[in-house]
Every structure is written in structure tokens, then in C-alpha cells.
């Protein structure tokens, strides 16, 4: 397959590219990325010299660029990761979320429609369902009830993509994944932030009571699910992708501290996130039945490997934490 991957210099996109080239999912792979604060070419340095791979520095909002790329490369499929992805940043400044997540997805859908691309996979999120009260687990027919500007912008993209299937017959597939973790994750998200602060003996900011529940999915398991949906999914369909490992945040942070041999007293309760969703929980049965996919990486093992990766890659973390990260950290945490 000739693939266009958007946002491939970010956390999950780069995991997808490394796996796609290693496991031969693509004969050609073009990575279109704007290199925002979250995009990092170091994440995909290992594939740079691969003759199947091409990096294009550009914005998904740039319609002329998309037109020429689709014309030149004759993609069989688009795997659309590019997004503003962090909830706290969407609270500090929602505008970029509407631009990239909604308008950017629109431009990409237009380009795929014009080029009659055979598959358009939108990487969406379980956050579009909003907070799910126990004991229910959301399936793909649950109503959308997003809480944050981030999840509302993803819900917008998700619905727009599905409308292209219904209205124009664009072969859109939508996946809604739970919280990802793994190497190369920007240290603004819970797991890498807690690992990196703990390694530096700095306080670990726990929002509210820390009993919010998230379902953890290793990024490599997520990427294998995306490939399974590309190969076996039906256009117009939505597939949840979960790790079936729901845990309260405090338990995850305690596991990190215990693994690193750091004291639990580093956990510091801070003011809660506005509009904070209490619980995410999804069923993944449809994906399993339709494609045979199963998560392969048990959370405890994946977390241990991830902690070891951050321990071994402190220079990567130091580089991404310099500059913009400092002012973001100050803005998000100093007044909590
Ligand atoms: P990330 O923030 O690590 O990476 C986003 C990438 O998109 C970066 O490389 C960035 O440079 C690029 N980008 C941003 N705006 C762009 C634009 N206008 N044009 C081109 N490139 C642009 O994100 P992530 O955590 O890897 O998430 C990837 C996708 O998966 C997102 O769509 C996100 O909503 C979705 N998702 C993430 C999770 C998670 O837990 N991280 C879970 C479910 C779904
Ligand atoms: O569910 C999928 C979503 O998971 C993705 O769509 C998003 O892109 C991704 O960012 C993630 O969203 P969350 O808001 O759940 O992830 P985050 O890592 O920001 O937070 C996880 C939980 O940890 C959440 O309950 C808030 C809490 N938290 C987070 C941070 C950064 C803290 O208690 N302290 C913190 O400093």
C-alpha cells in the first residue's frame, strides 16, 4: 500500500511509521507533519534512510500542498494522526484545536475525495463519548458527549469524516482509541510527565482526588489495530480500540514511583482540570470480531518497558523539555 501518514513525527504517528516499515505494511510511506511543539524528527530518525519513506514538512491546512502530494504520490490510503492532542492545552488555548482538528481534517477529506483515495482512516479518540458512568462501557453506537475543546474538536472531525462517507461515498474508517502510552510520548501527558518528574525528584501533580479512571493501551497495540482496520475494516464503520486495562490515575502513578524506587510523597494534589472527565471505558468487541485484533502488551510489562525507555533516553526528554515546554508547564501548573 502507498500510505500518507499525517502527524507522523508525533508520539503515535511515529510508532505507526516505525512498525509499518519494519513489518512491511507499506511499499511507500509519506509522512506529512508541521512539526509543532509535539512533532520531533528524532522520533523517526531510525527510518530516515529507508527508500520507501519520504518526509514532507507541511501543514494539513495547506490545500495546494495536499493537492500536489495526492497527485504525485497516488496514495492507496491516508492514516490521519495529525492533531493538537493535549486536553490541558485545549483549555489554555482552544483556537489551534479547531483549526487543525476540524478544519485540517476537512482539508484532508477534500483532498482524498478529489483524488478518490481508496481508504481514509481517521484516528479518533474515546474522549468523544465523554465521561462514562460505571458500570457501562461505551460501544460505537453510544452518543457523543465531549467535554473539552480537544474532545469536541475531535468529535467534529469524527462526524465530518463520517458525513463524507454518507454523502460522497468517501471510504472513511474511524477508530476511537483509549489512552496510549509508550516510548517517545511528549512529557505533557500523564505517564511520561510522571516518569520524567519522578526521575528528577520533582513533585508529581495529581489533579483533584486522582481517582479518575483511564483505560491504558500501548501505542504499538494501537498501531497494529489501525493496520488491521486498514486491511479488514469496512468503510463507514467506527471501531473502538481499548487496552482493557482501566485504572485510577493514582494507581498508575504509584506503580511508576514503586518501579523507580521513589517515595509516594512526591505525589502532590493540585487543583482539578476544569470539565475533567471522571471515567473513560469502551468495549473493543467489534474490532476484535471484525479483524481478529487483540492487544498483545500487558500493561505492567508495557509500563516497565516505557519507564526503562525514559530512564535510558534522558537526553531526548531534556531536549523536548527545553524551550516551549517550560513556558507551557509554568502556564498549566503554576497557579494550580
Ligand atoms: P502528538 O501531539 O504526539 O502528535 C501530533 C503530531 O501532529 C505532531 O507531530 C505534530 O507536529 C503534528 N501536527 C499537528 N498539527 C499539524 C498540522 N496542522 N499539520 C500537520 N501536522 C500537524 O499526538 P499523539 O498523541 O501521537 O496523537 C495522534 C493522534 O491520535 C491524534 O489525532 C490524537 O487525537 C489521537 N489519539 C491520541 C491518543 C493518546 O492517548 N495520545 C489516544 C487516542 C487518539
Ligand atoms: O482517551 C484518549 C485520550 O487520552 C487522547 O485522545 C488524548 O490525546 C490524550 O491526551 C489522553 O487524554 P487524557 O486527558 O485522558 O490524558 P492525560 O495524559 O492528559 O491525562 C490522563 C489523566 O491524568 C487525566 O485524568 C488527567 C490526569 N492528569 C494528567 C496530567 C497531565 C493528572 O492528574 N496530572 C497531570 O499532570
Short mmCIF file of C-alpha atoms and ligand atoms in Angstrom, two decimals:
data_model
loop_
_atom_site.label_atom_id
_atom_site.label_comp_id
_atom_site.label_asym_id
_atom_site.label_seq_id
_atom_site.Cartn_x
_atom_site.Cartn_y
_atom_site.Cartn_z
CA UNK A 1 0.00 0.00 0.00
CA UNK A 2 1.04 3.57 -0.73
CA UNK A 3 0.32 5.40 2.50
CA UNK A 4 0.02 9.02 3.51
CA UNK A 5 0.57 9.35 7.25
CA UNK A 6 -0.18 12.76 8.78
CA UNK A 7 1.37 13.74 12.11
CA UNK A 8 3.99 11.00 11.84
CA UNK A 9 6.59 12.94 13.84
CA UNK A 10 4.38 12.80 16.94
CA UNK A 11 4.03 10.04 19.50
CA UNK A 12 1.60 7.53 17.95
CA UNK A 13 2.24 8.50 14.33
CA UNK A 14 5.96 7.79 14.74
CA UNK A 15 5.19 4.42 16.38
CA UNK A 16 2.98 3.61 13.38
CA UNK A 17 5.73 4.55 10.88
CA UNK A 18 8.41 2.54 12.66
CA UNK A 19 6.13 -0.54 12.75
CA UNK A 20 4.76 -0.07 9.22
CA UNK A 21 8.23 -0.07 7.70
CA UNK A 22 9.60 -2.79 9.97
CA UNK A 23 6.64 -5.12 9.34
CA UNK A 24 6.22 -4.20 5.66
CA UNK A 25 2.73 -2.72 5.84
CA UNK A 26 3.62 -0.16 3.15
CA UNK A 27 5.51 -0.09 -0.14
CA UNK A 28 5.61 3.72 0.06
CA UNK A 29 5.08 5.89 3.14
CA UNK A 30 4.88 9.67 3.05
CA UNK A 31 4.87 11.48 6.39
CA UNK A 32 3.28 14.95 6.32
CA UNK A 33 3.96 16.83 9.53
CA UNK A 34 4.00 20.50 10.50
CA UNK A 35 6.50 19.87 13.32
CA UNK A 36 4.60 21.70 16.04
CA UNK A 37 5.98 21.54 19.59
CA UNK A 38 4.82 17.87 19.60
CA UNK A 39 6.48 16.86 16.34
CA UNK A 40 10.06 15.65 16.60
CA UNK A 41 12.17 14.22 13.79
CA UNK A 42 14.24 12.33 16.37
CA UNK A 43 11.19 10.07 16.83
CA UNK A 44 11.55 8.77 13.27
CA UNK A 45 15.32 9.05 12.83
CA UNK A 46 15.51 5.24 12.56
CA UNK A 47 13.55 5.22 9.25
CA UNK A 48 15.02 8.34 7.63
CA UNK A 49 17.22 6.41 5.19
CA UNK A 50 14.55 3.88 4.20
CA UNK A 51 13.97 4.25 0.41
CA UNK A 52 10.22 3.69 0.89
CA UNK A 53 9.99 6.70 3.21
CA UNK A 54 9.58 10.43 2.45
CA UNK A 55 9.17 13.25 4.95
CA UNK A 56 7.23 16.36 3.93
CA UNK A 57 7.34 19.34 6.28
CA UNK A 58 3.91 20.91 5.87
CA UNK A 59 0.50 21.74 7.24
CA UNK A 60 -2.66 19.70 6.64
CA UNK A 61 -4.43 23.06 6.23
CA UNK A 62 -2.37 23.77 3.10
CA UNK A 63 -4.79 22.72 0.34
CA UNK A 64 -2.43 23.36 -2.62
CA UNK A 65 0.28 21.27 -0.93
CA UNK A 66 -2.23 18.44 -0.35
CA UNK A 67 -3.39 18.63 -3.98
CA UNK A 68 0.12 18.23 -5.34
CA UNK A 69 1.06 15.49 -2.86
CA UNK A 70 -2.01 13.40 -3.65
CA UNK A 71 -1.41 13.98 -7.39
CA UNK A 72 2.26 12.96 -7.21
CA UNK A 73 2.06 10.04 -4.83
CA UNK A 74 -1.23 8.33 -5.78
CA UNK A 75 -1.95 7.15 -2.24
CA UNK A 76 -3.99 4.00 -1.61
CA UNK A 77 -4.77 5.12 1.93
CA UNK A 78 -4.49 8.01 4.36
CA UNK A 79 -3.84 7.41 8.06
CA UNK A 80 -4.68 10.71 9.70
CA UNK A 81 -2.99 11.27 13.07
CA UNK A 82 -2.12 14.99 12.82
CA UNK A 83 -3.86 16.89 15.58
CA UNK A 84 -3.49 19.09 18.58
CA UNK A 85 -3.74 16.30 21.12
CA UNK A 86 -3.49 17.59 24.70
CA UNK A 87 -6.61 18.39 26.75
CA UNK A 88 -4.87 20.88 29.09
CA UNK A 89 -3.54 22.88 26.13
CA UNK A 90 -7.06 22.98 24.66
CA UNK A 91 -8.21 24.63 27.89
CA UNK A 92 -5.36 27.19 27.77
CA UNK A 93 -5.90 27.94 24.05
CA UNK A 94 -8.66 26.20 22.05
CA UNK A 95 -8.14 28.02 18.69
CA UNK A 96 -5.43 25.74 17.31
CA UNK A 97 -7.62 22.72 18.12
CA UNK A 98 -10.47 23.98 15.96
CA UNK A 99 -8.05 24.88 13.17
CA UNK A 100 -6.03 21.66 12.97
CA UNK A 101 -8.51 19.09 14.23
CA UNK A 102 -11.65 20.31 12.47
CA UNK A 103 -10.54 22.49 9.55
CA UNK A 104 -7.39 20.44 8.90
CA UNK A 105 -9.39 17.21 8.78
CA UNK A 106 -11.81 18.91 6.37
CA UNK A 107 -8.95 19.88 4.00
CA UNK A 108 -7.57 16.37 4.08
CA UNK A 109 -11.01 14.84 3.41
CA UNK A 110 -11.41 17.19 0.46
CA UNK A 111 -8.04 16.15 -0.96
CA UNK A 112 -8.83 12.43 -0.52
CA UNK A 113 -12.26 12.89 -2.11
CA UNK A 114 -10.80 14.70 -5.12
CA UNK A 115 -8.09 12.03 -5.55
CA UNK A 116 -10.57 9.14 -4.97
CA UNK A 117 -8.24 7.65 -2.36
CA UNK A 118 -9.31 4.10 -1.58
CA UNK A 119 -9.21 4.41 2.23
CA UNK A 120 -9.23 7.28 4.72
CA UNK A 121 -8.57 6.26 8.32
CA UNK A 122 -9.29 8.94 10.92
CA UNK A 123 -7.50 8.30 14.21
CA UNK A 124 -10.12 9.49 16.68
CA UNK A 125 -10.46 9.07 20.43
CA UNK A 126 -12.70 7.52 23.09
CA UNK A 127 -12.90 11.01 24.63
CA UNK A 128 -15.66 11.82 22.11
CA UNK A 129 -18.05 9.74 24.30
CA UNK A 130 -17.33 11.96 27.31
CA UNK A 131 -17.32 10.61 30.85
CA UNK A 132 -18.87 7.13 31.08
CA UNK A 133 -20.56 6.30 34.41
CA UNK A 134 -19.90 2.85 35.89
CA UNK A 135 -20.69 0.06 35.07
CA UNK A 136 -21.30 0.97 31.41
CA UNK A 137 -18.57 0.59 28.74
CA UNK A 138 -19.20 2.68 25.60
CA UNK A 139 -19.63 0.91 22.29
CA UNK A 140 -19.57 2.51 18.85
CA UNK A 141 -23.30 3.34 18.97
CA UNK A 142 -23.04 5.42 22.16
CA UNK A 143 -23.89 9.12 21.79
CA UNK A 144 -21.06 11.64 21.53
CA UNK A 145 -20.79 13.89 24.58
CA UNK A 146 -17.36 15.55 24.54
CA UNK A 147 -16.32 17.74 27.49
CA UNK A 148 -13.18 19.64 26.47
CA UNK A 149 -12.35 21.79 23.45
CA UNK A 150 -9.95 18.97 22.47
CA UNK A 151 -12.56 16.21 22.54
CA UNK A 152 -15.20 18.45 20.95
CA UNK A 153 -12.81 19.24 18.08
CA UNK A 154 -12.08 15.52 17.65
CA UNK A 155 -15.83 14.78 17.68
CA UNK A 156 -16.22 17.44 14.98
CA UNK A 157 -13.56 15.75 12.85
CA UNK A 158 -15.05 12.33 13.52
CA UNK A 159 -18.57 13.39 12.42
CA UNK A 160 -17.27 15.31 9.42
CA UNK A 161 -15.35 12.25 8.25
CA UNK A 162 -18.42 10.02 8.63
CA UNK A 163 -20.51 12.58 6.72
CA UNK A 164 -18.08 12.26 3.78
CA UNK A 165 -18.84 8.56 3.68
CA UNK A 166 -22.61 9.08 3.87
CA UNK A 167 -22.75 11.99 1.44
CA UNK A 168 -19.91 11.45 -1.02
CA UNK A 169 -19.08 7.78 -0.56
CA UNK A 170 -15.53 8.64 0.56
CA UNK A 171 -14.26 5.34 2.05
CA UNK A 172 -13.77 6.65 5.57
CA UNK A 173 -12.96 4.47 8.59
CA UNK A 174 -12.93 5.88 12.12
CA UNK A 175 -11.10 4.44 15.12
CA UNK A 176 -11.68 5.65 18.68
CA UNK A 177 -8.79 4.68 20.92
CA UNK A 178 -8.28 4.93 24.65
CA UNK A 179 -5.26 6.46 26.44
CA UNK A 180 -1.99 5.50 24.79
CA UNK A 181 1.40 5.14 26.43
CA UNK A 182 4.86 4.03 25.30
CA UNK A 183 8.23 5.45 24.25
CA UNK A 184 8.57 8.88 22.57
CA UNK A 185 5.42 10.30 24.23
CA UNK A 186 5.71 14.03 24.86
CA UNK A 187 6.06 14.58 28.64
CA UNK A 188 2.87 16.65 28.94
CA UNK A 189 0.66 13.51 29.18
CA UNK A 190 0.18 11.67 32.48
CA UNK A 191 2.59 8.72 32.18
CA UNK A 192 5.67 10.42 30.64
CA UNK A 193 5.17 13.53 32.78
CA UNK A 194 5.09 11.47 35.97
CA UNK A 195 8.09 9.34 34.93
CA UNK A 196 10.13 12.35 33.97
CA UNK A 197 9.29 14.38 37.10
CA UNK A 198 9.96 11.35 39.32
CA UNK A 199 13.35 10.80 37.67
CA UNK A 200 14.19 14.41 38.61
CA UNK A 201 12.69 14.08 42.14
CA UNK A 202 10.18 16.81 41.31
CA UNK A 203 6.55 16.91 42.57
CA UNK A 204 4.02 14.82 40.62
CA UNK A 205 0.87 16.97 40.11
CA UNK A 206 -2.27 14.87 40.73
CA UNK A 207 -5.43 16.59 39.51
CA UNK A 208 -8.22 16.57 42.12
CA UNK A 209 -8.56 13.31 44.03
CA UNK A 210 -6.63 11.31 41.40
CA UNK A 211 -9.39 8.71 41.22
CA UNK A 212 -10.30 9.43 37.60
CA UNK A 213 -10.20 6.25 35.52
CA UNK A 214 -8.40 5.79 32.20
CA UNK A 215 -8.04 2.66 30.04
CA UNK A 216 -4.39 2.18 29.00
CA UNK A 217 -3.34 0.97 25.55
CA UNK A 218 0.24 0.56 24.37
CA UNK A 219 0.88 2.69 21.25
CA UNK A 220 2.20 -0.39 19.35
CA UNK A 221 -1.04 -2.28 20.09
CA UNK A 222 -2.96 0.76 18.88
CA UNK A 223 -0.93 0.88 15.64
CA UNK A 224 -1.50 -2.83 14.96
CA UNK A 225 -5.22 -2.19 15.39
CA UNK A 226 -5.02 0.65 12.87
CA UNK A 227 -3.32 -1.62 10.35
CA UNK A 228 -5.96 -4.31 10.98
CA UNK A 229 -8.72 -1.74 10.33
CA UNK A 230 -6.98 -0.55 7.15
CA UNK A 231 -6.86 -4.13 5.89
CA UNK A 232 -10.13 -5.60 7.17
CA UNK A 233 -12.37 -2.70 8.25
CA UNK A 234 -15.49 -1.66 6.34
CA UNK A 235 -15.82 1.91 5.05
CA UNK A 236 -18.30 3.99 7.02
CA UNK A 237 -17.67 1.98 10.19
CA UNK A 238 -16.32 3.06 13.58
CA UNK A 239 -14.03 0.84 15.67
CA UNK A 240 -13.20 1.36 19.35
CA UNK A 241 -9.62 0.41 20.29
CA UNK A 242 -9.09 -0.20 24.00
CA UNK A 243 -6.45 -1.78 26.18
CA UNK A 244 -8.99 -3.37 28.56
CA UNK A 245 -6.89 -2.06 31.43
CA UNK A 246 -8.85 0.59 33.29
CA UNK A 247 -7.06 2.08 36.31
CA UNK A 248 -7.45 5.12 38.57
CA UNK A 249 -4.68 7.67 37.94
CA UNK A 250 -3.28 7.33 41.47
CA UNK A 251 -2.65 3.61 40.93
CA UNK A 252 -0.76 4.29 37.71
CA UNK A 253 1.39 6.93 39.41
CA UNK A 254 2.05 4.65 42.40
CA UNK A 255 3.20 1.91 40.01
CA UNK A 256 5.61 4.36 38.38
CA UNK A 257 7.02 5.53 41.72
CA UNK A 258 7.38 1.97 43.02
CA UNK A 259 9.13 0.83 39.84
CA UNK A 260 11.56 3.75 40.08
CA UNK A 261 12.08 3.25 43.83
CA UNK A 262 10.87 6.81 44.50
CA UNK A 263 8.74 7.86 47.51
CA UNK A 264 4.96 8.17 47.12
CA UNK A 265 5.26 11.50 48.94
CA UNK A 266 6.26 13.01 45.58
CA UNK A 267 2.53 12.83 44.62
CA UNK A 268 1.14 16.35 45.06
CA UNK A 269 -2.61 17.01 44.82
CA UNK A 270 -3.32 20.13 42.73
CA UNK A 271 -6.48 21.93 41.55
CA UNK A 272 -8.51 19.74 39.22
CA UNK A 273 -8.72 20.15 35.44
CA UNK A 274 -11.90 22.10 34.51
CA UNK A 275 -14.51 19.80 32.93
CA UNK A 276 -12.41 16.77 33.90
CA UNK A 277 -13.96 13.51 32.67
CA UNK A 278 -14.23 11.05 35.54
CA UNK A 279 -14.07 7.78 33.66
CA UNK A 280 -13.34 6.52 30.15
CA UNK A 281 -14.33 2.96 29.33
CA UNK A 282 -15.02 1.34 25.96
CA UNK A 283 -15.69 -2.12 24.56
CA UNK A 284 -13.41 -3.36 21.79
CA UNK A 285 -15.54 -6.36 20.75
CA UNK A 286 -16.44 -5.01 17.31
CA UNK A 287 -12.77 -4.55 16.37
CA UNK A 288 -11.87 -7.99 17.70
CA UNK A 289 -14.70 -9.71 15.84
CA UNK A 290 -14.16 -7.84 12.57
CA UNK A 291 -10.37 -8.02 12.35
CA UNK A 292 -9.13 -10.60 14.87
CA UNK A 293 -7.02 -7.91 16.61
CA UNK A 294 -6.09 -8.41 20.26
CA UNK A 295 -3.93 -6.20 22.47
CA UNK A 296 -0.63 -8.03 22.98
CA UNK A 297 1.21 -5.94 25.57
CA UNK A 298 0.12 -6.38 29.22
CA UNK A 299 0.04 -3.01 31.00
CA UNK A 300 2.56 -3.87 33.74
CA UNK A 301 5.10 -5.07 31.17
CA UNK A 302 4.46 -2.15 28.81
CA UNK A 303 4.74 0.36 31.64
CA UNK A 304 8.01 -1.20 32.89
CA UNK A 305 9.48 -1.06 29.36
CA UNK A 306 8.30 2.52 28.95
CA UNK A 307 9.87 3.54 32.28
CA UNK A 308 13.12 1.88 31.18
CA UNK A 309 12.96 3.72 27.85
CA UNK A 310 12.66 7.10 29.63
CA UNK A 311 15.46 6.10 32.01
CA UNK A 312 17.70 5.30 29.04
CA UNK A 313 16.68 8.37 26.99
CA UNK A 314 17.05 11.26 29.41
CA UNK A 315 18.72 13.33 26.66
CA UNK A 316 15.63 13.01 24.44
CA UNK A 317 13.49 14.15 27.36
CA UNK A 318 15.85 17.00 28.25
CA UNK A 319 15.73 18.26 24.65
CA UNK A 320 11.93 18.16 24.38
CA UNK A 321 11.58 19.76 27.82
CA UNK A 322 13.71 22.76 26.93
CA UNK A 323 12.21 25.92 25.42
CA UNK A 324 8.43 25.93 24.83
CA UNK A 325 7.78 23.13 27.35
CA UNK A 326 8.95 25.31 30.24
CA UNK A 327 6.51 28.12 29.48
CA UNK A 328 3.68 25.59 28.97
CA UNK A 329 4.49 23.93 32.32
CA UNK A 330 4.53 27.29 34.04
CA UNK A 331 1.18 28.30 32.48
CA UNK A 332 -0.53 24.99 33.27
CA UNK A 333 0.82 24.26 36.74
CA UNK A 334 2.00 27.43 38.50
CA UNK A 335 -1.50 28.61 39.55
CA UNK A 336 -2.91 25.19 40.47
P1 LIG B 1 1.07 14.19 19.28
O1 LIG B 1 0.65 15.50 19.84
O2 LIG B 1 2.19 13.45 19.91
O3 LIG B 1 1.48 14.39 17.73
C1 LIG B 1 0.73 15.17 16.85
C2 LIG B 1 1.55 15.33 15.57
O4 LIG B 1 0.75 16.07 14.62
C3 LIG B 1 2.84 16.12 15.76
O5 LIG B 1 3.91 15.51 15.08
C4 LIG B 1 2.53 17.48 15.15
O6 LIG B 1 3.67 18.15 14.63
C5 LIG B 1 1.56 17.08 14.05
N1 LIG B 1 0.67 18.19 13.65
C6 LIG B 1 -0.06 18.99 14.47
N2 LIG B 1 -0.74 19.91 13.73
C7 LIG B 1 -0.45 19.64 12.43
C8 LIG B 1 -0.85 20.23 11.20
N3 LIG B 1 -1.70 21.28 11.18
N4 LIG B 1 -0.38 19.72 10.04
C9 LIG B 1 0.48 18.66 10.06
N5 LIG B 1 0.92 18.09 11.19
C10 LIG B 1 0.46 18.56 12.37
O7 LIG B 1 -0.23 13.32 19.20
P2 LIG B 1 -0.44 11.75 19.53
O8 LIG B 1 -0.59 11.57 20.97
O9 LIG B 1 0.57 10.98 18.78
O10 LIG B 1 -1.89 11.53 18.87
C11 LIG B 1 -2.01 11.24 17.47
C12 LIG B 1 -3.47 11.14 17.13
O11 LIG B 1 -4.08 10.12 17.90
C13 LIG B 1 -4.28 12.41 17.41
O12 LIG B 1 -5.20 12.57 16.36
C14 LIG B 1 -4.99 12.11 18.71
O13 LIG B 1 -6.20 12.82 18.80
C15 LIG B 1 -5.22 10.62 18.57
N6 LIG B 1 -5.32 9.88 19.84
C16 LIG B 1 -4.35 10.02 20.78
C17 LIG B 1 -4.42 9.25 21.96
C18 LIG B 1 -3.36 9.39 23.03
O14 LIG B 1 -3.54 8.81 24.11
N7 LIG B 1 -2.26 10.10 22.81
C19 LIG B 1 -5.48 8.36 22.14
C20 LIG B 1 -6.48 8.27 21.15
C21 LIG B 1 -6.37 9.02 19.99
O1 LIG B 2 -8.62 8.82 25.95
C1 LIG B 2 -7.82 9.15 24.84
C2 LIG B 2 -7.16 10.49 25.10
O2 LIG B 2 -6.22 10.27 26.13
C3 LIG B 2 -6.49 11.08 23.86
O3 LIG B 2 -7.48 11.37 22.90
C4 LIG B 2 -5.71 12.34 24.21
O4 LIG B 2 -5.00 12.79 23.07
C5 LIG B 2 -4.74 12.03 25.32
O5 LIG B 2 -4.11 13.22 25.72
C6 LIG B 2 -5.46 11.40 26.51
O6 LIG B 2 -6.31 12.36 27.18
P1 LIG B 2 -6.34 12.47 28.80
O7 LIG B 2 -6.80 13.81 29.16
O8 LIG B 2 -7.05 11.29 29.40
O9 LIG B 2 -4.76 12.25 29.06
P2 LIG B 2 -3.73 12.98 30.06
O10 LIG B 2 -2.46 12.19 29.97
O11 LIG B 2 -3.66 14.44 29.85
O12 LIG B 2 -4.39 12.71 31.47
C7 LIG B 2 -4.67 11.40 31.93
C8 LIG B 2 -5.30 11.52 33.30
O13 LIG B 2 -4.31 12.01 34.23
C9 LIG B 2 -6.44 12.52 33.36
O14 LIG B 2 -7.43 12.04 34.28
C10 LIG B 2 -5.82 13.79 33.92
C11 LIG B 2 -4.73 13.23 34.85
N1 LIG B 2 -3.53 14.10 34.99
C12 LIG B 2 -2.88 14.48 33.86
C13 LIG B 2 -1.79 15.30 33.93
C14 LIG B 2 -1.06 15.76 32.69
C15 LIG B 2 -3.08 14.46 36.25
O15 LIG B 2 -3.66 14.08 37.29
N2 LIG B 2 -1.96 15.27 36.32
C16 LIG B 2 -1.32 15.73 35.23
O16 LIG B 2 -0.32 16.49 35.37
#
